[in-house]
Coordinates of C-alpha atoms in Angstrom, one line a residue:
X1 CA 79.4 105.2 94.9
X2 CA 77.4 107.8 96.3
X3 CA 78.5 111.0 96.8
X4 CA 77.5 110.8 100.5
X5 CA 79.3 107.8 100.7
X6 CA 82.4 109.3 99.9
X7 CA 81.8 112.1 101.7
X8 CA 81.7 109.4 105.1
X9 CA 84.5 107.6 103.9
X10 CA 86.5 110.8 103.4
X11 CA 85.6 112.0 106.9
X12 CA 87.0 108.2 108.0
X13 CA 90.5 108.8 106.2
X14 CA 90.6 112.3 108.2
X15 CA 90.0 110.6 111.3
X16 CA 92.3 107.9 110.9
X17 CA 94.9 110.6 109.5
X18 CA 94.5 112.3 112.7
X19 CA 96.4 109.6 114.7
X20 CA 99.3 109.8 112.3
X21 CA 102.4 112.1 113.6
X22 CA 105.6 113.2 113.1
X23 CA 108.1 111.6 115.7
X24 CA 109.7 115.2 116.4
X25 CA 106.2 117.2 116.7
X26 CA 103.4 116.5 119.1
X27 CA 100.6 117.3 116.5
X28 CA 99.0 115.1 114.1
X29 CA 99.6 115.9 110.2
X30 CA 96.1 116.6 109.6
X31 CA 95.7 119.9 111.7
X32 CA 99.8 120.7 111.3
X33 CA 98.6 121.2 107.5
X34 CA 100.6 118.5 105.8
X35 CA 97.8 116.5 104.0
X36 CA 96.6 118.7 100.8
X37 CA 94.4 116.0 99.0
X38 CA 92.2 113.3 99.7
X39 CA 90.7 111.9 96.6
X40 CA 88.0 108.6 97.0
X41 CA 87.7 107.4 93.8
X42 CA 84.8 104.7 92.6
X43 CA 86.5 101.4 92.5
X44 CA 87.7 102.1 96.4
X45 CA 91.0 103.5 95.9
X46 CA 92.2 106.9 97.3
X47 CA 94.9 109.7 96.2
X48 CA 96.1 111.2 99.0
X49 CA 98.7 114.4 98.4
X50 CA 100.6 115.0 101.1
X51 CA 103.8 117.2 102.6
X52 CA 106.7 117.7 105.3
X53 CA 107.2 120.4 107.2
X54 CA 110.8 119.9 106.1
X55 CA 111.8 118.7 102.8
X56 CA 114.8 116.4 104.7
X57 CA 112.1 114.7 107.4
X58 CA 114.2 112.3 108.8
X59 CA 110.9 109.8 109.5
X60 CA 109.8 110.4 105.9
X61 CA 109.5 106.7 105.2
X62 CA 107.9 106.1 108.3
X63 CA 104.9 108.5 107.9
X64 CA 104.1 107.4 104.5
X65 CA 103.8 104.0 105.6
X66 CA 101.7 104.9 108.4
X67 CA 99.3 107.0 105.9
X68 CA 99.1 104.2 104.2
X69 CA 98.3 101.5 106.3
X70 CA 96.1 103.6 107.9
X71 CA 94.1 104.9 105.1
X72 CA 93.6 101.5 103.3
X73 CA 92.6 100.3 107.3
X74 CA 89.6 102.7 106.3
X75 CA 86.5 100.2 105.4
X76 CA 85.7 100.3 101.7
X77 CA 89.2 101.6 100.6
X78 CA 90.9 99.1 98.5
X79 CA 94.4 100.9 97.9
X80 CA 96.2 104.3 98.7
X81 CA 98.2 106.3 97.0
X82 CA 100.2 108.4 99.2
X83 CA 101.9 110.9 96.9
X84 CA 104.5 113.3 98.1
X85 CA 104.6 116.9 96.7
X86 CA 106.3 119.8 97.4
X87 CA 104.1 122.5 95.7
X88 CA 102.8 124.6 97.6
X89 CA 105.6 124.4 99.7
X90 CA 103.9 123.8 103.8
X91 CA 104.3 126.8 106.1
X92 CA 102.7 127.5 109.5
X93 CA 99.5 129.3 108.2
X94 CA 98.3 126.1 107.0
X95 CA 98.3 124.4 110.2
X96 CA 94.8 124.5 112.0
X97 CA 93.9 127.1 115.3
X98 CA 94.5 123.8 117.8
X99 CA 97.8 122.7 116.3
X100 CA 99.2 126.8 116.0
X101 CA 97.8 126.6 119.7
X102 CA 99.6 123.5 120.9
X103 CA 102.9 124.7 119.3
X104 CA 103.1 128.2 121.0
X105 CA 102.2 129.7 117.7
X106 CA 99.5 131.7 119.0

């Protein structure tokens, strides 16, 4: 695999993690900062590292399903791995300008 080709298929898994959201916040997990790898490897499989706001997210079970199902909906991913860490523990600077925005944040 090219390394443009996993460039495109990276910027797929970003769009598709864009329609992925917490039940409880109106922004997706990509710009509220939750989602700190994404890691294409050759054979089609992906490592995604990922976080909660919260470390008690009552839809925890639901999210990572729907990261991935939606990740390995991405053409020419064959399996994700949706791991989820805790170091560096999330806070509100890593959430983009449009989801700081959309919260009242700014």
């Amino acid at each position: 695999m090219r390394q443009e080709e996993k460039t495109r298929m990276e910027e797929r898994i970003v769009d598709v993690l864009k329609t992925v959201y917490d039940p409880e916040i109106p922004v997706n997990i990509f710009d509220l900062g939750m989602i700190y790898k994404i890691d294409v490897k050759e054979d089609g499989t992906v490592d995604v590292d990922m976080t909660f706001t919260a470390p008690n997210c009552p839809a925890a079970d639901f999210i990572l399903e729907d990261v991935r199902t939606k990740v390995e909906s991405v053409e020419g991913i064959t399996q994700a791995n949706v791991n989820l860490v805790f170091e560096p523990a999330w806070d509100q600077s890593m959430m983009s300008e449009e989801a700081r925005v959309e919260l009242g944040f700014d």
